[in-house]
Amino acid sequence: MSKYTTGEIAKRCGVTVRTVQYYDTRGILIPSELTEGGRRLYSENDLKRMKIICFLRDLGLPIDSISKMLAEDDPDSVISLLLEQQENTLREEIGERKERLDRLESLRRDLKDVEAISFESIGDIAYTMTNKKKLRKMRVFMLVTGLPVTLLQWAAIILGITKGWWWLLAIWAVVAIPWGVFISKYYYNHTAYLCPQCHTVFTPTFREMFFAKHTPNTRRLTCTSCGHHGFCVEVAKEEKQEGLL
């Protein structure tokens, strides 16, 4: 049966001699034979054990876990459980890194629209990025509640043309007007605006907000903090700000 020195087993497993010696001191890779001169020799089984240890270390398992696992009477079942746990951990890490990558790519896209990059402008972009999920949730709510009203409108128009049932438009108006008032107030109470000049999040008056020129993500407003008049970025209002209304 083949015997391997510390250097040979280190070379076969792609690690350093000090790593093999460290595993020896931790008691997870004890040499099968010790010569009279104090030279450590490892067997084929020791080599297989070392490869398993290296494999588990590459997966990120700590030494203590590997040591306890190899000391079990039934290490196979323990290995299977640890591998499953490690797989779940790695998947969570991949998900977190994917989310960071998406945020980084979004930041790079937003920075292309910024004429002069500064800490303030990056802070504004970071704020809107973390705020997007809340803003999207609000817009989905508006869309879902408005869908039945829109369907009723089209049904009233179609049936009015084909059947002469124009009274359905009156029913639609009875539903649409209260909904319009409610959704306008809801929208106003749940949105604020980020000034590109002083980087303050502010709330305009309802009248100014309602009649202001706008894009899907901005409105032309006057900042209540610095007086800047221009397009400001729409953001979801924080809970504290909502409570003040």
XYZ file of N, CA and C in Angstrom:
735
model
N 0.842 -1.195 0.000
C 0.000 0.000 0.000
C 0.873 1.241 0.000
N 0.501 2.250 -0.782
C 1.299 3.461 -0.915
C 1.313 4.250 0.387
N 2.443 4.891 0.624
C 2.600 5.775 1.765
C 2.996 7.153 1.253
N 2.474 8.182 1.901
C 2.745 9.540 1.445
C 3.314 10.373 2.593
N 4.316 11.167 2.252
C 4.859 12.089 3.246
C 3.941 13.316 3.330
N 4.218 14.171 4.274
C 3.423 15.401 4.427
C 3.466 16.236 3.155
N 4.648 16.358 2.576
C 4.803 17.144 1.347
C 4.056 16.534 0.174
N 4.087 15.199 0.072
C 3.430 14.515 -1.045
C 1.908 14.632 -0.962
N 1.375 14.441 0.252
C -0.084 14.525 0.386
C -0.561 15.968 0.180
N 0.277 16.931 0.570
C -0.054 18.342 0.344
C -0.109 18.647 -1.149
N 0.873 18.121 -1.899
C 0.928 18.354 -3.345
C -0.262 17.721 -4.053
N -0.634 16.497 -3.655
C -1.745 15.797 -4.296
C -3.089 16.484 -4.029
N -3.184 17.153 -2.902
C -4.451 17.812 -2.546
C -4.441 19.308 -2.869
N -3.330 19.810 -3.366
C -3.260 21.212 -3.757
C -3.263 22.187 -2.598
N -2.665 21.779 -1.482
C -2.591 22.664 -0.324
C -1.133 22.784 0.115
N -0.905 23.610 1.102
C 0.461 23.771 1.600
C 0.766 22.726 2.669
N 2.060 22.526 2.929
C 2.493 21.594 3.978
C 1.968 22.061 5.331
N 1.969 23.376 5.549
C 1.493 23.908 6.821
C 0.011 23.596 7.036
N -0.761 23.529 5.941
C -2.180 23.180 6.055
C -2.345 21.749 6.541
N -1.560 20.832 5.962
C -1.613 19.429 6.390
C -1.216 19.316 7.858
N -0.174 20.041 8.238
C 0.283 20.014 9.632
C -0.777 20.586 10.567
N -1.466 21.616 10.104
C -2.522 22.228 10.919
C -3.657 21.246 11.150
N -4.064 20.517 10.090
C -5.128 19.529 10.239
C -4.700 18.409 11.178
N -3.429 18.119 11.199
C -2.892 17.103 12.112
C -3.045 17.583 13.554
N -2.672 18.843 13.811
C -2.778 19.377 15.174
C -4.228 19.477 15.637
N -5.166 19.654 14.679
C -6.578 19.720 15.028
C -7.208 18.344 15.186
N -6.437 17.306 14.861
C -6.893 15.938 15.063
C -7.850 15.416 14.019
N -7.915 16.064 12.859
C -8.834 15.588 11.823
C -8.101 14.847 10.710
N -6.772 14.879 10.723
C -5.995 14.109 9.748
C -4.724 13.605 10.436
N -4.876 12.528 11.161
C -3.757 11.950 11.905
C -3.037 10.940 11.025
N -1.719 11.034 10.868
C -0.988 10.093 10.006
C -1.110 8.660 10.505
N -1.168 7.743 9.543
C -1.304 6.324 9.902
C -0.028 5.752 10.496
N 1.090 6.384 10.183
C 2.365 5.820 10.620
C 3.325 6.943 10.978
N 4.109 6.692 12.011
C 5.128 7.648 12.443
C 6.447 6.891 12.543
N 7.419 7.254 11.703
C 8.697 6.541 11.694
C 9.493 6.851 12.950
N 10.572 6.053 13.162
C 11.418 6.266 14.333
C 12.042 7.653 14.327
N 12.237 8.173 13.151
C 12.812 9.518 13.034
C 11.771 10.620 13.191
N 10.529 10.254 13.450
C 9.480 11.257 13.649
C 8.821 11.707 12.365
N 9.061 10.997 11.265
C 8.484 11.374 9.975
C 7.063 10.831 9.862
N 6.132 11.707 9.439
C 4.741 11.322 9.320
C 4.485 10.717 7.946
N 3.793 9.565 7.934
C 3.434 8.907 6.679
C 1.923 8.692 6.645
N 1.350 8.955 5.462
C -0.100 8.871 5.300
C -0.455 7.757 4.317
N -1.557 7.067 4.596
C -2.013 5.955 3.756
C -2.964 6.467 2.671
N -3.438 5.532 1.833
C -4.408 5.867 0.800
C -5.711 6.382 1.433
N -6.097 5.742 2.528
C -7.307 6.191 3.226
C -7.136 7.600 3.786
N -5.918 7.893 4.267
C -5.636 9.239 4.768
C -5.736 10.262 3.630
N -5.255 9.860 2.447
C -5.320 10.744 1.279
C -6.784 11.026 0.913
N -7.619 9.985 0.927
C -9.045 10.170 0.626
C -9.707 11.086 1.656
N -9.323 10.878 2.918
C -9.872 11.709 3.998
C -9.465 13.170 3.800
N -8.208 13.379 3.408
C -7.713 14.729 3.183
C -8.460 15.403 2.028
N -8.743 14.646 0.973
C -9.476 15.204 -0.167
C -10.890 15.608 0.244
N -11.506 14.794 1.113
C -12.846 15.131 1.608
C -12.801 16.409 2.440
N -11.783 16.520 3.290
C -11.627 17.718 4.131
C -11.455 18.961 3.259
N -10.595 18.842 2.239
C -10.351 19.977 1.339
C -11.626 20.361 0.590
N -12.380 19.345 0.183
C -13.629 19.598 -0.539
C -14.623 20.347 0.350
N -14.748 19.885 1.600
C -15.674 20.528 2.528
C -15.220 21.947 2.875
N -13.913 22.148 2.969
C -13.382 23.492 3.248
C -13.661 24.423 2.077
N -13.548 23.899 0.852
C -13.839 24.720 -0.334
C -15.293 25.156 -0.368
N -16.172 24.326 0.222
C -17.585 24.681 0.285
C -17.872 25.702 1.377
N -16.854 26.011 2.186
C -17.020 27.023 3.221
C -17.342 26.492 4.597
N -17.286 25.164 4.773
C -17.572 24.601 6.093
C -16.407 24.871 7.045
N -16.685 25.286 8.276
C -15.613 25.554 9.243
C -14.949 24.268 9.733
N -13.736 24.420 10.218
C -12.954 23.273 10.698
C -13.676 22.531 11.819
N -14.272 23.283 12.742
C -14.951 22.645 13.880
C -16.087 21.732 13.417
N -16.840 22.183 12.405
C -17.939 21.369 11.884
C -17.410 20.110 11.214
N -16.329 20.260 10.472
C -15.732 19.101 9.797
C -15.211 18.108 10.822
N -14.575 18.618 11.871
C -14.022 17.753 12.917
C -15.123 16.952 13.601
N -16.217 17.608 13.963
C -17.333 16.923 14.630
C -17.977 15.909 13.695
N -18.068 16.289 12.427
C -18.707 15.417 11.448
C -17.915 14.130 11.249
N -16.602 14.252 11.112
C -15.762 13.083 10.874
C -15.656 12.184 12.103
N -15.989 12.754 13.271
C -15.926 11.958 14.501
C -17.199 11.160 14.734
N -18.237 11.394 13.930
C -19.507 10.694 14.095
C -19.392 9.230 13.663
N -20.261 8.407 14.253
C -20.288 6.993 13.868
C -20.816 6.822 12.447
N -21.742 7.734 12.043
C -22.323 7.676 10.706
C -22.080 9.027 10.011
N -20.850 9.270 9.579
C -20.515 10.584 9.004
C -21.255 10.884 7.698
N -21.669 9.837 6.966
C -22.328 10.074 5.680
C -23.612 10.897 5.839
N -24.430 10.523 6.840
C -25.690 11.246 7.045
C -25.432 12.675 7.503
N -24.385 12.853 8.321
C -24.050 14.194 8.796
C -23.547 15.054 7.641
N -22.715 14.450 6.777
C -22.205 15.169 5.605
C -23.365 15.629 4.729
N -24.323 14.741 4.521
C -25.471 15.070 3.689
C -26.240 16.254 4.253
N -26.438 16.263 5.575
C -27.163 17.354 6.227
C -26.392 18.663 6.130
N -25.092 18.596 6.391
C -24.264 19.805 6.333
C -24.197 20.371 4.920
N -24.113 19.481 3.938
C -24.077 19.931 2.547
C -25.383 20.628 2.177
N -26.496 20.093 2.672
C -27.792 20.717 2.397
C -27.863 22.107 3.027
N -27.390 22.197 4.284
C -27.381 23.485 4.961
C -26.481 24.479 4.246
N -25.314 24.006 3.817
C -24.380 24.879 3.116
C -24.941 25.328 1.768
N -25.657 24.430 1.110
C -26.282 24.787 -0.165
C -27.301 25.908 0.030
N -28.102 25.795 1.089
C -29.090 26.836 1.378
C -28.420 28.171 1.689
N -27.313 28.093 2.438
C -26.577 29.317 2.773
C -26.020 29.993 1.527
N -25.437 29.171 0.643
C -24.863 29.717 -0.590
C -25.940 30.311 -1.491
N -27.103 29.663 -1.536
C -28.193 30.201 -2.353
C -28.657 31.559 -1.816
N -28.699 31.685 -0.489
C -29.072 32.972 0.107
C -28.038 34.039 -0.236
N -26.747 33.661 -0.167
C -25.681 34.602 -0.503
C -25.767 35.020 -1.968
N -26.073 34.051 -2.850
C -26.209 34.354 -4.280
C -27.355 35.341 -4.494
N -28.476 35.107 -3.779
C -29.623 36.011 -3.893
C -29.280 37.417 -3.438
N -28.530 37.522 -2.316
C -28.137 38.836 -1.804
C -27.185 39.535 -2.766
N -26.241 38.774 -3.318
C -25.291 39.370 -4.270
C -25.991 39.778 -5.563
N -26.985 38.983 -5.983
C -27.749 39.334 -7.183
C -28.506 40.640 -6.962
N -29.059 40.788 -5.761
C -29.785 42.028 -5.440
C -28.822 43.214 -5.435
N -27.619 43.022 -4.878
C -26.624 44.100 -4.875
C -26.206 44.457 -6.293
N -26.055 43.432 -7.137
C -25.665 43.667 -8.533
C -26.749 44.456 -9.262
N -28.011 44.104 -9.024
C -29.119 44.826 -9.654
C -29.126 46.284 -9.210
N -28.863 46.522 -7.923
C -28.838 47.891 -7.413
C -27.663 48.667 -7.996
N -26.526 47.986 -8.161
C -25.353 48.628 -8.747
C -25.607 49.007 -10.196
N -26.225 48.101 -10.956
C -26.533 48.385 -12.354
C -27.533 49.529 -12.458
N -28.513 49.554 -11.548
C -29.485 50.638 -11.542
C -28.820 51.968 -11.220
N -27.886 51.946 -10.277
C -27.147 53.160 -9.916
C -26.337 53.677 -11.093
N -25.683 52.778 -11.811
C -24.885 53.183 -12.974
C -25.768 53.791 -14.060
N -26.956 53.225 -14.269
C -27.873 53.788 -15.264
C -28.339 55.179 -14.862
N -28.658 55.334 -13.571
C -29.138 56.632 -13.100
C -28.047 57.698 -13.140
N -26.805 57.287 -12.897
C -25.698 58.252 -12.910
C -25.447 58.815 -14.307
N -25.856 58.099 -15.352
C -25.677 58.593 -16.716
C -26.511 59.846 -16.966
N -27.609 59.997 -16.217
C -28.484 61.152 -16.390
C -28.094 62.327 -15.494
N -27.056 62.127 -14.665
C -26.620 63.190 -13.770
C -25.466 63.956 -14.410
N -25.631 65.281 -14.556
C -24.600 66.083 -15.222
C -23.332 66.173 -14.384
N -23.483 66.486 -13.107
C -22.322 66.598 -12.215
C -22.507 65.632 -11.056
N -21.670 64.618 -10.990
C -21.798 63.599 -9.951
C -21.203 64.119 -8.643
N -21.971 64.005 -7.571
C -21.507 64.416 -6.246
C -22.048 63.427 -5.227
N -21.588 63.580 -3.987
C -22.097 62.711 -2.931
C -23.594 62.919 -2.757
N -24.039 64.166 -2.929
C -25.465 64.464 -2.782
C -26.285 63.775 -3.867
N -25.789 63.839 -5.124
C -26.543 63.214 -6.216
C -26.585 61.709 -6.062
N -25.475 61.105 -5.617
C -25.466 59.667 -5.376
C -26.421 59.320 -4.234
N -26.454 60.184 -3.215
C -27.373 59.964 -2.098
C -28.813 60.027 -2.543
N -29.125 60.969 -3.463
C -30.483 61.066 -3.987
C -30.874 59.800 -4.731
N -29.951 59.299 -5.568
C -30.231 58.094 -6.347
C -30.410 56.894 -5.429
N -29.546 56.798 -4.411
C -29.647 55.687 -3.459
C -30.986 55.736 -2.731
N -31.431 56.946 -2.397
C -32.710 57.099 -1.691
C -33.871 56.641 -2.564
N -33.875 57.088 -3.816
C -34.971 56.705 -4.720
C -34.952 55.214 -5.018
N -33.752 54.601 -5.072
C -33.651 53.170 -5.338
C -34.267 52.356 -4.204
N -33.950 52.725 -2.949
C -34.493 51.997 -1.806
C -35.977 52.296 -1.627
N -36.428 53.400 -2.209
C -37.813 53.833 -2.067
C -38.726 53.266 -3.154
N -38.122 52.701 -4.215
C -38.887 52.268 -5.382
C -39.922 51.204 -5.058
N -39.580 50.279 -4.166
C -40.489 49.172 -3.859
C -41.779 49.691 -3.230
N -41.645 50.651 -2.334
C -42.820 51.223 -1.676
C -43.653 52.022 -2.669
N -42.970 52.754 -3.558
C -43.673 53.545 -4.571
C -44.411 52.633 -5.547
N -43.775 51.526 -5.927
C -44.401 50.575 -6.846
C -45.643 49.944 -6.210
N -45.571 49.635 -4.926
C -46.697 49.043 -4.215
C -47.899 49.997 -4.229
N -47.620 51.294 -4.034
C -48.679 52.291 -4.042
C -49.335 52.386 -5.419
N -48.503 52.362 -6.470
C -49.031 52.473 -7.837
C -49.837 51.235 -8.225
N -49.415 50.069 -7.759
C -50.169 48.840 -8.033
C -51.546 48.914 -7.384
N -51.595 49.437 -6.157
C -52.877 49.590 -5.461
C -53.805 50.501 -6.255
N -53.266 51.616 -6.774
C -54.072 52.546 -7.560
C -54.574 51.879 -8.838
N -53.707 51.088 -9.467
C -54.083 50.413 -10.707
C -55.170 49.374 -10.463
N -55.006 48.591 -9.394
C -55.976 47.528 -9.100
C -57.341 48.107 -8.755
N -57.364 49.168 -7.945
C -58.658 49.760 -7.570
C -59.296 50.499 -8.740
N -58.468 50.974 -9.666
C -59.009 51.711 -10.806
C -59.477 50.833 -11.952
N -59.022 49.584 -11.968
C -59.381 48.684 -13.066
C -60.886 48.433 -13.167
N -61.590 48.135 -12.070
C -63.045 47.930 -12.182
C -63.769 49.184 -12.691
N -63.288 50.361 -12.271
C -63.916 51.603 -12.713
C -63.744 51.782 -14.217
N -62.539 51.449 -14.714
C -62.265 51.553 -16.153
C -63.104 50.552 -16.944
N -63.203 49.329 -16.439
C -64.020 48.308 -17.120
C -65.491 48.717 -17.175
N -65.969 49.300 -16.064
C -67.356 49.762 -16.027
C -67.573 50.880 -17.050
N -66.578 51.752 -17.196
C -66.681 52.842 -18.166
C -66.805 52.307 -19.587
N -65.916 51.368 -19.949
C -65.952 50.812 -21.301
C -67.233 50.005 -21.549
N -67.685 49.308 -20.527
C -68.940 48.549 -20.660
C -70.110 49.492 -20.891
N -70.112 50.626 -20.168
C -71.186 51.611 -20.326
C -71.169 52.217 -21.720
N -69.969 52.506 -22.245
C -69.858 53.099 -23.583
C -70.308 52.097 -24.652
N -69.819 50.866 -24.561
C -70.159 49.844 -25.564
C -71.646 49.521 -25.549
N -72.214 49.327 -24.343
C -73.642 49.016 -24.248
C -74.505 50.220 -24.600
N -73.950 51.419 -24.385
C -74.681 52.612 -24.770
C -74.800 52.717 -26.278
N -73.722 52.364 -26.974
C -73.722 52.422 -28.437
C -74.546 51.282 -29.035
N -74.372 50.087 -28.514
C -75.027 48.914 -29.115
C -76.453 48.705 -28.634
N -76.750 49.023 -27.351
C -78.074 48.754 -26.785
C -78.860 50.031 -26.465
N -78.155 51.151 -26.482
C -78.817 52.392 -26.102
C -78.973 52.546 -24.607
N -78.192 51.790 -23.828
C -78.272 51.848 -22.368
C -77.351 52.955 -21.837
N -77.648 54.183 -22.142
C -76.777 55.279 -21.716
C -76.892 55.553 -20.222
N -77.925 55.019 -19.589
C -78.051 55.191 -18.147
C -76.892 54.544 -17.377
N -76.185 53.603 -18.057
C -75.020 52.985 -17.401
C -73.904 53.989 -17.159
N -73.841 55.018 -18.033
C -72.827 56.051 -17.832
C -73.086 56.831 -16.546
N -74.362 56.989 -16.214
C -74.714 57.670 -14.959
C -74.247 56.856 -13.760
N -74.428 55.525 -13.858
C -73.948 54.648 -12.784
C -72.427 54.721 -12.683
N -71.779 54.721 -13.865
C -70.307 54.830 -13.860
C -69.866 56.125 -13.198
N -70.538 57.243 -13.490
C -70.170 58.535 -12.905
C -70.329 58.514 -11.389
N -71.397 57.854 -10.913
C -71.631 57.760 -9.468
C -70.483 57.010 -8.779
N -69.915 56.022 -9.492
C -68.796 55.242 -8.948
C -67.477 55.969 -9.165
N -67.282 56.544 -10.360
C -65.998 57.112 -10.745
C -65.639 58.377 -9.979
N -66.620 59.242 -9.718
C -66.312 60.511 -9.041
C -65.811 60.296 -7.614
N -66.511 59.496 -6.782
C -65.964 59.236 -5.431
C -64.612 58.533 -5.474
N -64.469 57.598 -6.439
C -63.183 56.915 -6.549
C -62.087 57.905 -6.933
N -62.388 58.811 -7.846
C -61.409 59.803 -8.263
C -60.963 60.689 -7.115
N -61.919 61.100 -6.282
C -61.599 61.928 -5.114
C -60.747 61.144 -4.132
N -61.156 59.881 -3.874
C -60.406 59.034 -2.930
C -58.984 58.782 -3.404
N -58.840 58.401 -4.686
C -57.515 58.016 -5.177
C -56.592 59.226 -5.285
N -57.167 60.411 -5.543
C -56.359 61.633 -5.594
C -55.791 61.958 -4.223
N -56.654 61.839 -3.187
C -56.186 62.085 -1.821
C -55.189 61.013 -1.380
N -55.478 59.775 -1.743
C -54.558 58.673 -1.414
C -53.193 58.924 -2.043
N -53.190 59.304 -3.310
C -51.951 59.572 -4.035
C -51.182 60.711 -3.388
N -51.886 61.762 -3.036
C -51.236 62.921 -2.423
C -50.667 62.565 -1.054
N -51.419 61.805 -0.268
C -50.985 61.461 1.096
C -49.841 60.457 1.132
N -49.563 59.806 0.009
C -48.528 58.764 -0.005
C -47.325 59.115 -0.883
N -47.264 60.331 -1.380
C -46.115 60.722 -2.207
C -45.469 61.989 -1.667
N -44.171 62.089 -1.926
C -43.405 63.295 -1.617
C -42.463 63.508 -2.799
N -41.671 64.575 -2.730
C -40.812 64.893 -3.875
C -39.418 65.288 -3.408
N -38.431 64.831 -4.157
C -37.026 65.055 -3.824
C -36.487 66.191 -4.683
N -36.059 67.268 -4.026
C -35.546 68.432 -4.741
C -34.129 68.159 -5.242
N -33.848 68.333 -6.540
C -32.509 68.071 -7.070
C -31.497 69.150 -6.694
N -31.994 70.274 -6.156
C -31.104 71.380 -5.827
C -30.580 71.302 -4.396
N -31.497 71.177 -3.432
C -31.072 71.136 -2.024
C -31.173 69.734 -1.425
N -31.679 68.765 -2.228
C -31.745 67.351 -1.843
C -32.677 67.118 -0.641
N -33.683 67.970 -0.520
C -34.675 67.841 0.547
C -35.921 67.128 0.019
N -36.487 66.258 0.837
C -37.752 65.621 0.498
C -38.872 66.496 1.065
N -39.770 66.959 0.200
C -40.811 67.894 0.639
C -42.171 67.476 0.087
N -43.216 68.073 0.654
C -44.588 67.829 0.197
C -45.186 69.147 -0.295
N -45.562 69.237 -1.558
C -46.187 70.464 -2.070
C -47.642 70.538 -1.638
N -48.306 71.614 -1.987
C -49.742 71.690 -1.724
C -50.464 70.753 -2.691
N -51.666 70.359 -2.322
C -52.433 69.459 -3.183
C -52.702 70.116 -4.536
N -53.043 71.388 -4.523
C -53.370 72.093 -5.760
C -52.157 72.129 -6.694
N -50.980 72.464 -6.138
C -49.780 72.542 -6.970
C -49.435 71.177 -7.549
N -49.515 70.149 -6.723
C -49.192 68.797 -7.171
C -50.151 68.331 -8.255
N -51.442 68.619 -8.073
C -52.483 68.122 -8.975
C -52.369 68.743 -10.371
N -52.027 70.033 -10.436
C -52.003 70.727 -11.722
C -50.601 70.844 -12.332
N -49.579 70.316 -11.648
C -48.206 70.466 -12.139
C -47.936 69.602 -13.362
N -47.068 70.099 -14.249
C -46.611 69.281 -15.364
C -45.806 68.127 -14.792
N -45.929 66.966 -15.446
C -45.242 65.813 -14.860
C -44.867 64.780 -15.916
N -43.928 63.930 -15.506
C -43.526 62.732 -16.248
C -43.903 61.557 -15.351
N -43.686 60.311 -15.790
C -44.022 59.178 -14.908
C -43.318 59.204 -13.549
N -42.156 59.881 -13.453
C -41.399 59.844 -12.197
C -41.073 61.213 -11.625
N -41.469 62.294 -12.282
C -41.143 63.629 -11.794
C -42.337 64.571 -11.947
N -42.292 65.678 -11.192
C -43.275 66.752 -11.340
C -42.560 68.097 -11.235
N -43.077 69.070 -11.983
C -42.498 70.410 -11.962
C -43.104 71.175 -10.783
N -42.328 71.310 -9.706
C -42.823 71.884 -8.460
C -41.852 72.924 -7.917
N -42.296 73.626 -6.893
C -41.443 74.578 -6.187
C -41.086 73.979 -4.832
N -39.791 73.819 -4.592
C -39.323 73.221 -3.338
C -39.684 74.124 -2.166
N -40.280 73.557 -1.140
C -40.671 74.342 0.040
C -39.487 74.690 0.915
N -38.320 74.098 0.624
C -37.145 74.356 1.441
C -36.252 75.443 0.848
N -35.894 75.287 -0.456
C -34.959 76.246 -1.070
C -35.608 77.130 -2.128
N -36.846 76.847 -2.488
C -37.543 77.657 -3.474
C -37.233 77.307 -4.916
N -36.434 76.270 -5.141
C -36.111 75.857 -6.513
C -37.383 75.423 -7.232
N -37.559 75.917 -8.474
C -38.723 75.538 -9.272
C -38.266 74.719 -10.467
N -38.671 73.480 -10.520
C -38.271 72.596 -11.606
C -38.791 71.194 -11.350
N -38.355 70.282 -12.183
C -38.815 68.899 -12.044
C -38.152 68.240 -10.842
N -38.980 67.709 -9.950
C -38.514 67.027 -8.747
C -38.909 65.553 -8.832
N -38.095 64.700 -8.238
C -38.296 63.252 -8.333
C -39.363 62.795 -7.348
N -40.310 62.028 -7.846
C -41.379 61.506 -6.994
C -40.884 60.322 -6.177
N -41.171 60.334 -4.889
C -40.800 59.237 -3.997
C -42.003 58.911 -3.111
N -41.960 57.727 -2.513
C -43.017 57.355 -1.570
C -42.782 58.073 -0.255
N -43.844 58.569 0.327
C -43.727 59.324 1.567
C -43.420 58.371 2.721
N -42.517 58.793 3.603
C -42.181 57.982 4.763
C -43.347 57.968 5.729
N -43.370 56.952 6.598
C -44.497 56.773 7.523
C -44.659 57.979 8.443
N -43.551 58.562 8.903
C -43.632 59.713 9.800
C -44.271 60.899 9.093
N -43.899 61.064 7.788
C -44.461 62.161 7.027
C -45.957 61.939 6.803
N -46.350 60.681 6.569
C -47.755 60.377 6.354
C -48.563 60.695 7.604
N -47.968 60.416 8.762
C -48.681 60.639 10.024
C -48.920 62.110 10.323
N -48.159 62.990 9.693
C -48.306 64.411 9.948
C -49.503 65.005 9.215
N -50.034 64.263 8.220
C -51.110 64.816 7.393
C -52.477 64.595 8.045
